[in-house]
XYZ file of C-alpha atoms in Angstrom:
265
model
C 61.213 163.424 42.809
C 62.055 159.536 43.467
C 63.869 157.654 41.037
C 65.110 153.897 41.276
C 68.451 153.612 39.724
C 69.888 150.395 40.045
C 67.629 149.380 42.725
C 68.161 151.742 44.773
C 66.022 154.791 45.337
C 67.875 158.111 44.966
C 66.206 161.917 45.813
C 67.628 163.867 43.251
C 67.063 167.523 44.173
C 67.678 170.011 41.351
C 68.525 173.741 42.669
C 68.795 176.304 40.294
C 71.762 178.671 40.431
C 71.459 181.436 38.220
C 67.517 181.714 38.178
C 64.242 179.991 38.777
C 62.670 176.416 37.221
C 59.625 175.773 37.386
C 59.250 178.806 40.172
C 61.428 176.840 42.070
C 63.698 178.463 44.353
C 66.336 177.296 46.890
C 68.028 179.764 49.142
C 71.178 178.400 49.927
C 72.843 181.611 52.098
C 73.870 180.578 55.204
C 73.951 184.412 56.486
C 73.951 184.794 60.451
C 72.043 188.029 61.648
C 72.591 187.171 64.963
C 74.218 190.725 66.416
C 76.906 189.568 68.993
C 75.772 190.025 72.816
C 76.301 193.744 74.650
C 79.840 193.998 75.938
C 79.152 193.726 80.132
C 81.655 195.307 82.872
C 82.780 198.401 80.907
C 84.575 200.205 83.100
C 87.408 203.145 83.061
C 90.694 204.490 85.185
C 91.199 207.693 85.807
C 95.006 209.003 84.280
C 97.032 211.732 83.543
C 95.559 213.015 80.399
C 94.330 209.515 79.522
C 91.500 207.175 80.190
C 91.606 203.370 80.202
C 88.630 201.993 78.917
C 88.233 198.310 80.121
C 85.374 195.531 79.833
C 85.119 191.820 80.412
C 85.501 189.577 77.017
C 82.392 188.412 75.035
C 82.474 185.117 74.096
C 81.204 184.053 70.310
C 83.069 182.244 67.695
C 82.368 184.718 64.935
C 83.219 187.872 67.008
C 85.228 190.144 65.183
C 85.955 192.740 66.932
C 84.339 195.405 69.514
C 83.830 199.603 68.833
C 84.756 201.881 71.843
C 82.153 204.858 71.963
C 82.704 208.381 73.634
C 80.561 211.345 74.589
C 80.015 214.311 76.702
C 76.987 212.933 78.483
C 76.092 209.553 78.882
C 73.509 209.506 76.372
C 74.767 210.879 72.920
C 78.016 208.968 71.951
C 80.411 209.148 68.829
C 82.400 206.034 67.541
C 85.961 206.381 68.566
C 88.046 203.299 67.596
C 87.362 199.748 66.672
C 89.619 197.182 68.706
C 89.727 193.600 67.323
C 88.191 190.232 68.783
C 91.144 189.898 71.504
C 91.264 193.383 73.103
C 89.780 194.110 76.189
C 91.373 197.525 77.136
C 91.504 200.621 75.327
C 93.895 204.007 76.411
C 92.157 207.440 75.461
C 94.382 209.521 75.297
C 92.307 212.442 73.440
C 91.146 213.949 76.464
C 91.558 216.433 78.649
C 92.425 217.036 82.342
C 89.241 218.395 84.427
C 86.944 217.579 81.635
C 84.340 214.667 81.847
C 84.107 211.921 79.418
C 81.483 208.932 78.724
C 81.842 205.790 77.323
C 80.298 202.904 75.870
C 81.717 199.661 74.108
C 79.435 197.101 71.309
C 80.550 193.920 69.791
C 80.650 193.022 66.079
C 81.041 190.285 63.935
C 82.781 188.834 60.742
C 79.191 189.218 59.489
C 79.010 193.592 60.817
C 76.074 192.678 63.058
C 76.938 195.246 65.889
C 75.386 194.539 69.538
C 73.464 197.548 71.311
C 76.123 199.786 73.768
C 76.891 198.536 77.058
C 74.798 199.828 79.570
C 76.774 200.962 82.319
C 77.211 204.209 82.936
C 81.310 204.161 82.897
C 82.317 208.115 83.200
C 85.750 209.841 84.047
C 87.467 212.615 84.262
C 91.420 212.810 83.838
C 93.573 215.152 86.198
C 97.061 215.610 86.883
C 99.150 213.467 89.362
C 102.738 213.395 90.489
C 105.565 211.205 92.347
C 108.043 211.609 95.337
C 107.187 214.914 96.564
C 109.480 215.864 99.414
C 108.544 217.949 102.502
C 111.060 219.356 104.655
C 109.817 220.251 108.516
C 108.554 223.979 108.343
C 110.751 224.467 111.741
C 114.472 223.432 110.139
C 113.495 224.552 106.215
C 110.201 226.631 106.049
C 110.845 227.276 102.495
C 110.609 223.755 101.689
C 107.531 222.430 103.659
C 104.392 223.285 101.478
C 102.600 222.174 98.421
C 99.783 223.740 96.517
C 98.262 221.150 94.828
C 96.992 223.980 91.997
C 100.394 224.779 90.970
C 102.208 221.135 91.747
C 105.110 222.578 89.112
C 106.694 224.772 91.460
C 107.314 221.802 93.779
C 107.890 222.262 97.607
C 106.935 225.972 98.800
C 107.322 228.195 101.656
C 104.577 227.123 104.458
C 102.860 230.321 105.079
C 102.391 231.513 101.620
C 98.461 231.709 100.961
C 98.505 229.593 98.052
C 99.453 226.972 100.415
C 97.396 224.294 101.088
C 98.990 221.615 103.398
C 102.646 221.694 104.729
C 104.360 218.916 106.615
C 105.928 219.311 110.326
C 106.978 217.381 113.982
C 105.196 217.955 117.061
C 108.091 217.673 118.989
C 106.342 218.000 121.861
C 104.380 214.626 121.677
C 107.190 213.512 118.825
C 104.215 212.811 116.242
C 104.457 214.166 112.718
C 101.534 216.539 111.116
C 100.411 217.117 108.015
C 99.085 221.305 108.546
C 96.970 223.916 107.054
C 96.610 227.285 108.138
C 93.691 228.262 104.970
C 90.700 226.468 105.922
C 92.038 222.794 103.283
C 90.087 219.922 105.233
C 92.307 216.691 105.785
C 91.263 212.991 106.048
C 93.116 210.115 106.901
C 92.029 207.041 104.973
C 94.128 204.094 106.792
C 97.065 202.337 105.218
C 96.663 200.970 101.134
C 99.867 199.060 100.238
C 98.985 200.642 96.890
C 98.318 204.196 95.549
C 95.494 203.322 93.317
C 94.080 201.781 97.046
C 91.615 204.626 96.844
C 90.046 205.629 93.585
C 87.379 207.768 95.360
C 87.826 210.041 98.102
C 84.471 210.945 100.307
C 82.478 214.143 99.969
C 82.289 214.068 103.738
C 84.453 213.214 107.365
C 87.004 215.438 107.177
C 89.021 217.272 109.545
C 90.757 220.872 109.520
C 94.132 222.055 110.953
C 96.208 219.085 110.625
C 96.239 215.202 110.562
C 98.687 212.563 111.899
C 100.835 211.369 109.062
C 101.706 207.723 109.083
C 103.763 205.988 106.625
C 101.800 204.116 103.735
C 98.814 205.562 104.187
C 96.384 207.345 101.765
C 95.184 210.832 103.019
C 92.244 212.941 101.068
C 92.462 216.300 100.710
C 89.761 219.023 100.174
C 90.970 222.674 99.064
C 89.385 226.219 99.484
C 88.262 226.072 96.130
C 86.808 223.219 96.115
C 88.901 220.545 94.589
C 89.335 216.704 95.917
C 93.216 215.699 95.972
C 94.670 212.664 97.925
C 98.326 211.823 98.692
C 100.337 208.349 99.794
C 103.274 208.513 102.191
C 105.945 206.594 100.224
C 108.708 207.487 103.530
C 108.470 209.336 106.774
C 110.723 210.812 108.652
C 111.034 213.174 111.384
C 112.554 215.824 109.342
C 110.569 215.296 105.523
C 108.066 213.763 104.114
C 108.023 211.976 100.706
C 104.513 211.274 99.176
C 102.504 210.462 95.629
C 99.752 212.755 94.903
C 96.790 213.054 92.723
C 94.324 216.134 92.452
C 90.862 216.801 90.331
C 91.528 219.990 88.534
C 87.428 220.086 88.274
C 85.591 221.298 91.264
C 83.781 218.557 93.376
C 85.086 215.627 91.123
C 85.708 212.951 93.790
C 87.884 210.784 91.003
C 90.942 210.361 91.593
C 91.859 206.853 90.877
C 95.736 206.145 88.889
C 96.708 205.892 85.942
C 99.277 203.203 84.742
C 102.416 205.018 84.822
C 101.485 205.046 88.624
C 100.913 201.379 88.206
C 104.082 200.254 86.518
C-alpha cells in the first residue's frame, strides 16, 4: 500500500508476527541449509598404537566444526569425535597394532548442516617401532649382534639363534660392513633419507637375500620368513656396532610403515 504523508510517499509494509492478516504471510527466517563443502586431503600416519588423522582446512565463515569417522572397511563408518572449526589433525589412539582402520572426516556448521564424508580412501594400520638399537659385530660379541624384529623387547640377540632375522658384521676382508641373515629375511637398501619417516612404504618387490651393505643414514626394508615388512635407519656406524631406528608391521604383507610423532619430535 502507498500512502502520501507529508508529501512524501511512504510503503508501509505490515508483517504479522504471531499469525496471519488478511492470509498474509511474511517469512522472515534467514535459515542457511547450505551443508558446508566435503573436507578434501584426508589423510593418516601410521604410529605406535595411534593414528593421526589429518586433512586440509575448509574454508566457510559459518563452519563450526568437522566430525572424524572410523570403520573397519572403507565403506561402513561410525562417528568418532567432533573437532571444532580450527582443527585440522586428529590422534586415534583407540586402536590397535596390526589391525586396519578407515577413516573419513565431514564439515558442519553453526546451523548442523553436515557435508557428505571425504572421499579418499585414507586407511592404516598401527605397529610397533623402536629407537637406538645397538649391534655389536657377531665376530668380537656374537651374543649381541641380532635382532628379531617379532620379539624387539629382548633387544640385541645372539646371531645364530633361529628367531633371528638380520645381524650386523665387518667384512674385514674388503673392510665393508653387512647387515646378514642366515633364515631366508630378504634385505633392501633404499638410499640415504635424512629422516626416518623418509620412507612410509616399503616395496613388495627388489629385494635381496644374505646380506646388504650398511651405510650410515640410510633407510633399509626388511622382509621376514613370515611374512612381515619392517625397515630400519642407521642413526651411527661403526666398524664394531651398529645403532639404528626401526619400525615393523605386526600384520602380514602390510607395506605401512610410516612414523609416528614421537619419532618425529
Amino acid at each position: 500500500m502507498l500512502v502520501k504523508i507529508n508529501g512524501i510517499l511512504t510503503t508501509l509494509f505490515f508483517v504479522m508476527l504471531l499469525g496471519n492478516i488478511g492470509g498474509c504471510y511474511v517469512d522472515t527466517s534467514d535459515r542457511d541449509d547450505e551443508p558446508p563443502a566435503v573436507p578434501r586431503g584426508v589423510r593418516t600416519i601410521t604410529g605406535d598404537e595411534q593414528v593421526i588423522v589429518e586433512w586440509y582446512p575448509n574454508g566457510e565463515y559459518d563452519l563450526a566444526g568437522y566430525t572424524v569417522w572410523r570403520g573397519r572397511d572403507d565403506t561402513d563408518f561410525n562417528a568418532l569425535v567432533e573437532v571444532s572449526e580450527n582443527t585440522t589433525r586428529y590422534t586415534d589412539t583407540t586402536v590397535r597394532n596390526g589391525e586396519t582402520y578407515h577413516y573419513a572426516v565431514s564439515a558442519y556448521d553453526i546451523d548442523g548442516n553436515e557435508s557428505q564424508l571425504s572421499p579418499e580412501d585414507a586407511w592404516d594400520t598401527p605397529r610397533p617401532e623402536g629407537q637406538n638399537v645397538v649391534l655389536d659385530d657377531y665376530t668380537l660379541a656374537p651374543g649381541r649382534s641380532g635382532f628379531d624384529f617379532s620379539r624387539p623387547e629382548k633387544g640385541s640377540i645372539p646371531w645364530d639363534t633361529p628367531a633371528t632375522d638380520v645381524y650386523f658384521g665387518l667384512d674385514t676382508e674388503v673392510n665393508v660392513t653387512y647387515l646378514y641373515s642366515d633364515n631366508d629375511t630378504f634385505m633392501q637398501d633404499l638410499g640415504y633419507h635424512e629422516y626416518f619417516d623418509g620412507v612410509d612404504i616399503v616395496p613388495e618387490m627388489g629385494y635381496t637375500t644374505l646380506f646388504v651393505e650398511l651405510i650410515e643414514g640410510h633407510v633399509y626394508a626388511i622382509y621376514t620368513p613370515d611374512g612381515n615388512f619392517a625397515k630400519i635407519r642407521v642413526r651411527k656406524l661403526s666398524d664394531d656396532a651398529v645403532v639404528f631406528d626401526w619400525a615393523y608391521q605386526t600384520e602380514p604383507e602390510n607395506v605401512q610403515l610410516a612414523p609416528s610423532l614421537k619419532i618425529l619430535q
